Structure formats: structure tokens, C-alpha cells
Amino acid sequence: MATNKDKNPRGKKKRVKNDEGRMALKEHLIEARNRLFKSLIALTLGTVAGFFVYDWLLALLIAPVKDAGGSVVFTAVMSPFDIMIKVALFVGLIVSSPVWLYQLWAFIVPGLKKNERRLSYSFVAAAVPLFLGGVAMAYFVLPFALEFFISLSPENSDNLLNISEYLPFIFRLLLAFGLAMLVPVLMVGLNMVGILPAKLILKHWRITVFLIALVAAMAAPGGDAITMFALAGPLFITFAVATLICHFNDKKRAKKMAAQEAENERLASGETSGIDTPSPIDEPKSQL
């Protein structure tokens, strides 16, 4: 019979502690919903902050166009309000990046062992600077891309850019650079938890190089070679560094496993350290 000790005061089943982090499909969906909700809250708060820096940021985004000899125009009555919302959302996405990056990685980690969950903080600590660095690098190469396209305009012509087309172009470029810089840290993170070994990376390095070049070409607006090489160069470097880190981590893991297997074999064979073997000094003396 069930006793009162088997149930809590409210008659509900006690939650079983899950050290390995295994979940059923329903629990995974609930986990995804909760983490998405937290990310949306952070995005909303960041978007609210974006309204306060709207004028400053919009001037910063338009500055490269003016330096290249062009100008930005609003072509609809609702354009200023629409652009304000888009800029605020972009700021919210950048500001909330530590939160949604952590929630993204933490959604993967529960399927792993408990002692591996500490990698979430290490992942965010490396991913956030790389993401922000990619966005900053995109803004650095933006004037070169704009100068290239505006220089193609015929003489005695004005280059007027529609703000509704210009800003999505900029946001796509900035986010493409930022997200592309997350690939190396994602590689290292997956390697640390044993999902992506270095041998697999090296085996398919040709495909990886092709994908990096493809991502750089897609991120480059209009196929601009300057922007493409500006993105592909750092990606190749960070990919090489990430591969080296994965390689050394695999060697360290293999060495540790070999030592553990040797210890297990030694214990299984009945070998001891010699402490249990009595020495001649410890032998009892015979009574005369």
C-alpha cells in the first residue's frame, strides 16, 4: 500500500532528479517554449532601449552613404515610423544577443551530461564578442561596398537611396557577418561535448571551405568582391583556429580515456600497489 511518505502534501508526484539531462519530446517542446519566451522578453527590452538611440544610430547608418556621395530619402508617409521600428528591433537583437545566445546553447545542453552544462557560460563568453565583432567588421567594410556601387552611377546623375531598401540591405550585411563569426565557437562547443570530433572536420574540410566561401558570397551585397573577401578571410582564420582547438581537445580527451582504461584493466587484473603484501619486517616472530 502507498503511504503518506510516498506522496507530497498536495498529492502530486515528486519530480525525479535527472542528472543526465534526458528529456522526452514533450519536455523538449516545453523547454523550447520557455527559452524562446525568455529570449523574446530580452528582445522586447532591448527594442525599447533602441527607441532611445534611434536618432543616433540612424545617423550612424546613413553616414557611409553621404561619405560615398549619395543620399537617403523617405518615399512614403509611414516610412519614418516604419524605419524607427526596424532600427529599434535591430538594436534589441544586438543588445539581447547574450540572452538569446545563452538560451540557444542551453537548449542543446540539457540533452547532455550535467557536468557539461558549465560550457554554456563559456560558449556565451566567446560567442558574444565574436558576434559583436562580426557586426563591427561589417560596418567597417560597408563604406567600401557603398563606394563601389555608387561609383557605378553615370556622370551627372544623383544617387538617391530609398531608406526602406537601404536599411534591410545594411541589416542583412551586419547580421550575416555577426552570425558567420559564431560558426567557429559553435564548432568548439560541439567538440567539447563530444558531438563534433576534429577528424570529422578535417575529413570534410573541402565542403567546409566551400560553405564558407558560399556564405561570404551570399552575405556580400550584390556580389561585391571586397565585402566577400573581408568576410571570408576572418572566417577561414577562425575556422583554422577552431579546428586546432578541437584537435588538441580530442588528443587530451583520448589521453585521459586511455589512462582511465589502463587503470580499469589494472584493477580488473587484480594488481595492487604492494601495500597488502606483508614485508619480512612485518612477519610475526616465532616463539621460542
Short mmCIF file of C-alpha atoms in Angstrom, two decimals:
data_model
loop_
_atom_site.label_atom_id
_atom_site.label_comp_id
_atom_site.label_asym_id
_atom_site.label_seq_id
_atom_site.Cartn_x
_atom_site.Cartn_y
_atom_site.Cartn_z
CA MET A 1 0.00 0.00 0.00
CA ALA A 2 1.08 3.56 -0.63
CA THR A 3 1.86 5.53 2.47
CA ASN A 4 1.77 9.23 3.12
CA LYS A 5 5.54 9.33 2.66
CA ASP A 6 5.16 8.31 -0.97
CA LYS A 7 3.17 11.45 -1.81
CA ASN A 8 3.71 15.09 -1.12
CA PRO A 9 1.04 17.10 0.81
CA ARG A 10 -0.68 18.14 -2.42
CA GLY A 11 -0.87 14.60 -3.74
CA LYS A 12 1.41 15.33 -6.71
CA LYS A 13 4.22 13.12 -7.86
CA LYS A 14 7.67 14.21 -6.86
CA ARG A 15 9.89 15.35 -9.68
CA VAL A 16 12.67 12.88 -10.33
CA LYS A 17 16.13 14.37 -10.42
CA ASN A 18 17.65 13.92 -13.86
CA ASP A 19 21.42 14.22 -13.68
CA GLU A 20 21.98 13.15 -17.30
CA GLY A 21 19.61 15.78 -18.66
CA ARG A 22 17.50 13.35 -20.70
CA MET A 23 14.09 14.64 -21.77
CA ALA A 24 11.02 13.35 -23.52
CA LEU A 25 9.71 15.07 -26.64
CA LYS A 26 7.05 16.94 -24.68
CA GLU A 27 9.64 18.20 -22.20
CA HIS A 28 11.84 19.36 -25.09
CA LEU A 29 8.95 21.34 -26.55
CA ILE A 30 8.23 22.92 -23.16
CA GLU A 31 11.93 23.72 -22.78
CA ALA A 32 11.99 25.33 -26.23
CA ARG A 33 8.90 27.40 -25.42
CA ASN A 34 10.34 28.64 -22.14
CA ARG A 35 13.68 29.59 -23.63
CA LEU A 36 12.01 31.29 -26.60
CA PHE A 37 9.84 33.25 -24.18
CA LYS A 38 12.90 34.42 -22.24
CA SER A 39 14.60 35.44 -25.47
CA LEU A 40 11.53 37.42 -26.57
CA ILE A 41 11.45 39.24 -23.23
CA ALA A 42 15.11 40.23 -23.66
CA LEU A 43 14.42 41.26 -27.26
CA THR A 44 11.47 43.40 -26.17
CA LEU A 45 13.52 45.18 -23.51
CA GLY A 46 16.33 45.75 -25.98
CA THR A 47 13.86 47.10 -28.55
CA VAL A 48 12.55 49.61 -26.01
CA ALA A 49 16.13 50.75 -25.45
CA GLY A 50 16.52 51.01 -29.23
CA PHE A 51 13.93 53.79 -29.43
CA PHE A 52 16.15 55.99 -27.24
CA VAL A 53 19.16 55.64 -29.56
CA TYR A 54 17.18 55.73 -32.81
CA ASP A 55 18.33 59.16 -34.00
CA TRP A 56 21.99 58.49 -33.19
CA LEU A 57 22.04 55.04 -34.79
CA LEU A 58 20.17 56.09 -37.92
CA ALA A 59 22.66 58.91 -38.45
CA LEU A 60 25.47 56.39 -37.98
CA LEU A 61 23.99 54.06 -40.61
CA ILE A 62 23.37 56.83 -43.13
CA ALA A 63 26.83 58.38 -42.72
CA PRO A 64 28.59 55.94 -45.13
CA VAL A 65 26.09 56.83 -47.87
CA LYS A 66 26.79 60.55 -47.52
CA ASP A 67 30.55 59.93 -47.46
CA ALA A 68 30.22 57.95 -50.72
CA GLY A 69 28.36 60.81 -52.40
CA GLY A 70 24.82 59.51 -52.13
CA SER A 71 21.77 60.42 -50.07
CA VAL A 72 18.91 58.59 -48.39
CA VAL A 73 15.26 59.58 -48.92
CA PHE A 74 11.89 58.63 -47.43
CA THR A 75 9.38 57.79 -50.15
CA ALA A 76 6.23 57.15 -48.12
CA VAL A 77 4.27 58.89 -45.38
CA MET A 78 4.64 55.97 -42.95
CA SER A 79 8.32 55.35 -43.75
CA PRO A 80 9.75 57.28 -40.76
CA PHE A 81 7.64 55.30 -38.29
CA ASP A 82 8.35 52.01 -40.06
CA ILE A 83 12.09 52.71 -40.09
CA MET A 84 12.03 53.64 -36.40
CA ILE A 85 10.53 50.25 -35.52
CA LYS A 86 13.06 48.37 -37.69
CA VAL A 87 16.02 50.20 -36.17
CA ALA A 88 14.71 49.60 -32.65
CA LEU A 89 14.25 45.89 -33.38
CA PHE A 90 17.77 45.68 -34.74
CA VAL A 91 19.13 47.32 -31.59
CA GLY A 92 17.07 44.92 -29.49
CA LEU A 93 18.51 41.95 -31.37
CA ILE A 94 22.08 43.16 -30.80
CA VAL A 95 21.60 44.16 -27.17
CA SER A 96 19.81 40.92 -26.26
CA SER A 97 22.42 38.73 -28.01
CA PRO A 98 23.93 37.46 -24.71
CA VAL A 99 20.49 36.23 -23.63
CA TRP A 100 19.33 34.52 -26.81
CA LEU A 101 22.77 33.05 -27.46
CA TYR A 102 22.77 31.53 -23.97
CA GLN A 103 19.21 30.25 -24.39
CA LEU A 104 20.13 28.72 -27.75
CA TRP A 105 23.10 26.84 -26.33
CA ALA A 106 21.33 25.91 -23.10
CA PHE A 107 18.58 24.30 -25.17
CA ILE A 108 21.19 21.94 -26.65
CA VAL A 109 22.99 21.28 -23.37
CA PRO A 110 20.11 19.62 -21.39
CA GLY A 111 20.45 16.58 -23.63
CA LEU A 112 23.99 16.16 -22.33
CA LYS A 113 25.54 15.25 -19.02
CA LYS A 114 25.16 17.54 -16.05
CA ASN A 115 28.88 18.22 -15.68
CA GLU A 116 28.99 19.51 -19.28
CA ARG A 117 26.41 22.27 -18.73
CA ARG A 118 29.05 24.66 -17.44
CA LEU A 119 30.09 25.04 -21.10
CA SER A 120 27.03 27.26 -21.60
CA TYR A 121 28.73 30.19 -19.90
CA SER A 122 31.98 29.57 -21.77
CA PHE A 123 30.04 29.43 -25.04
CA VAL A 124 28.34 32.76 -24.38
CA ALA A 125 31.59 34.36 -23.17
CA ALA A 126 33.19 33.51 -26.53
CA ALA A 127 30.13 33.86 -28.79
CA VAL A 128 29.02 37.36 -27.77
CA PRO A 129 32.36 39.11 -28.53
CA LEU A 130 32.63 37.24 -31.84
CA PHE A 131 29.07 38.15 -32.82
CA LEU A 132 29.56 41.83 -31.93
CA GLY A 133 32.97 41.78 -33.60
CA GLY A 134 31.41 40.45 -36.79
CA VAL A 135 28.82 43.22 -36.75
CA ALA A 136 31.53 45.84 -36.21
CA MET A 137 33.64 44.35 -39.02
CA ALA A 138 30.65 44.54 -41.37
CA TYR A 139 30.21 48.24 -40.58
CA PHE A 140 33.91 48.75 -41.27
CA VAL A 141 33.69 47.26 -44.79
CA LEU A 142 30.32 48.91 -45.52
CA PRO A 143 31.81 52.18 -46.88
CA PHE A 144 33.91 50.23 -49.39
CA ALA A 145 30.86 48.38 -50.68
CA LEU A 146 28.77 51.55 -50.92
CA GLU A 147 31.55 53.45 -52.65
CA PHE A 148 31.87 50.64 -55.18
CA PHE A 149 28.15 50.60 -56.06
CA ILE A 150 27.69 54.36 -56.09
CA SER A 151 30.74 54.73 -58.32
CA LEU A 152 28.87 52.74 -60.98
CA SER A 153 26.29 55.53 -61.37
CA PRO A 154 26.54 57.53 -64.61
CA GLU A 155 28.01 61.02 -64.56
CA ASN A 156 25.72 63.97 -63.85
CA SER A 157 23.27 61.73 -62.00
CA ASP A 158 22.09 61.76 -58.40
CA ASN A 159 22.16 58.58 -56.37
CA LEU A 160 19.09 58.62 -54.14
CA LEU A 161 18.65 55.53 -51.99
CA ASN A 162 15.24 54.53 -50.70
CA ILE A 163 15.52 54.17 -46.93
CA SER A 164 13.11 51.21 -47.00
CA GLU A 165 15.51 49.32 -49.25
CA TYR A 166 18.77 50.61 -47.82
CA LEU A 167 18.25 49.61 -44.18
CA PRO A 168 17.30 45.95 -44.86
CA PHE A 169 20.41 45.79 -47.04
CA ILE A 170 22.54 47.06 -44.11
CA PHE A 171 20.89 44.86 -41.51
CA ARG A 172 21.36 41.76 -43.65
CA LEU A 173 25.03 42.57 -44.09
CA LEU A 174 25.65 43.24 -40.39
CA LEU A 175 23.78 40.15 -39.19
CA ALA A 176 25.42 37.92 -41.82
CA PHE A 177 28.87 38.94 -40.57
CA GLY A 178 27.85 38.52 -36.93
CA LEU A 179 26.23 35.11 -37.34
CA ALA A 180 29.04 33.84 -39.55
CA MET A 181 31.54 34.56 -36.77
CA LEU A 182 29.56 32.24 -34.48
CA VAL A 183 30.41 29.17 -36.56
CA PRO A 184 33.92 28.63 -35.08
CA VAL A 185 32.79 28.91 -31.47
CA LEU A 186 29.89 26.58 -32.25
CA MET A 187 32.39 24.08 -33.65
CA VAL A 188 34.50 24.21 -30.49
CA GLY A 189 31.43 23.96 -28.26
CA LEU A 190 30.14 20.87 -30.06
CA ASN A 191 33.61 19.36 -29.91
CA MET A 192 33.87 19.97 -26.18
CA VAL A 193 30.72 17.94 -25.58
CA GLY A 194 31.90 15.15 -27.89
CA ILE A 195 29.49 15.73 -30.79
CA LEU A 196 31.91 17.07 -33.42
CA PRO A 197 35.36 15.39 -33.45
CA ALA A 198 38.28 17.05 -35.20
CA LYS A 199 38.69 14.05 -37.53
CA LEU A 200 35.22 14.68 -38.94
CA ILE A 201 36.06 18.36 -39.53
CA LEU A 202 39.31 17.51 -41.30
CA LYS A 203 37.66 14.78 -43.33
CA HIS A 204 35.15 17.23 -44.82
CA TRP A 205 37.39 20.31 -44.96
CA ARG A 206 36.74 20.82 -48.67
CA ILE A 207 33.00 21.04 -48.06
CA THR A 208 33.60 23.43 -45.17
CA VAL A 209 35.79 25.70 -47.29
CA PHE A 210 33.13 25.72 -49.99
CA LEU A 211 30.40 26.57 -47.47
CA ILE A 212 32.49 29.42 -46.01
CA ALA A 213 33.01 30.85 -49.49
CA LEU A 214 29.31 30.42 -50.24
CA VAL A 215 28.26 32.19 -47.04
CA ALA A 216 30.69 35.03 -47.77
CA ALA A 217 29.36 35.36 -51.32
CA MET A 218 25.74 35.40 -50.12
CA ALA A 219 26.49 37.95 -47.41
CA ALA A 220 28.31 40.21 -49.84
CA PRO A 221 25.73 42.68 -51.22
CA GLY A 222 25.45 42.34 -54.98
CA GLY A 223 28.45 40.02 -55.14
CA ASP A 224 30.88 42.73 -54.04
CA ALA A 225 34.35 41.12 -54.03
CA ILE A 226 35.71 43.44 -51.31
CA THR A 227 32.95 42.50 -48.88
CA MET A 228 33.19 38.82 -49.76
CA PHE A 229 36.93 38.63 -49.07
CA ALA A 230 36.54 40.76 -45.94
CA LEU A 231 34.18 38.14 -44.54
CA ALA A 232 35.83 35.02 -45.96
CA GLY A 233 39.30 35.92 -44.66
CA PRO A 234 38.41 36.07 -40.94
CA LEU A 235 36.15 33.04 -41.34
CA PHE A 236 38.98 30.93 -42.74
CA ILE A 237 41.29 32.07 -39.95
CA THR A 238 38.79 31.40 -37.18
CA PHE A 239 37.89 28.06 -38.79
CA ALA A 240 41.56 27.02 -38.74
CA VAL A 241 41.95 28.12 -35.11
CA ALA A 242 38.76 26.29 -34.10
CA THR A 243 39.97 23.13 -35.86
CA LEU A 244 43.28 23.26 -33.98
CA ILE A 245 41.48 23.71 -30.67
CA CYS A 246 39.23 20.73 -31.47
CA HIS A 247 42.29 18.65 -32.42
CA PHE A 248 44.14 19.36 -29.17
CA ASN A 249 40.98 18.80 -27.17
CA ASP A 250 40.46 15.40 -28.84
CA LYS A 251 44.07 14.43 -28.04
CA LYS A 252 43.59 15.46 -24.42
CA ARG A 253 40.32 13.52 -24.20
CA ALA A 254 41.88 10.43 -25.82
CA LYS A 255 44.85 10.55 -23.43
CA LYS A 256 42.53 10.81 -20.46
CA MET A 257 40.39 7.90 -21.68
CA ALA A 258 43.48 5.77 -22.30
CA ALA A 259 44.71 6.40 -18.78
CA GLN A 260 41.28 5.54 -17.40
CA GLU A 261 41.13 2.31 -19.42
CA ALA A 262 44.61 1.34 -18.25
CA GLU A 263 43.58 1.93 -14.65
CA ASN A 264 40.42 -0.15 -15.13
CA GLU A 265 42.42 -3.01 -16.67
CA ARG A 266 44.92 -2.89 -13.82
CA LEU A 267 42.16 -3.10 -11.25
CA ALA A 268 40.38 -5.86 -13.17
CA SER A 269 43.54 -7.96 -13.33
CA GLY A 270 43.86 -7.85 -9.54
CA GLU A 271 47.07 -5.85 -9.47
CA THR A 272 47.71 -3.85 -6.30
CA SER A 273 50.16 -1.24 -5.27
CA GLY A 274 52.02 -3.64 -2.97
CA ILE A 275 50.58 -2.30 0.26
CA ASP A 276 48.74 -5.52 1.04
CA THR A 277 51.86 -7.68 0.61
CA PRO A 278 53.49 -8.23 4.02
CA SER A 279 57.16 -7.40 4.27
CA PRO A 280 59.70 -9.56 6.17
CA ILE A 281 59.75 -6.98 8.94
CA ASP A 282 56.01 -7.29 9.43
CA GLU A 283 56.07 -11.11 9.66
CA PRO A 284 55.38 -12.40 13.19
CA LYS A 285 58.37 -13.86 15.00
CA SER A 286 58.20 -17.48 16.09
CA GLN A 287 58.01 -18.06 19.79
CA LEU A 288 60.96 -19.84 21.32
#
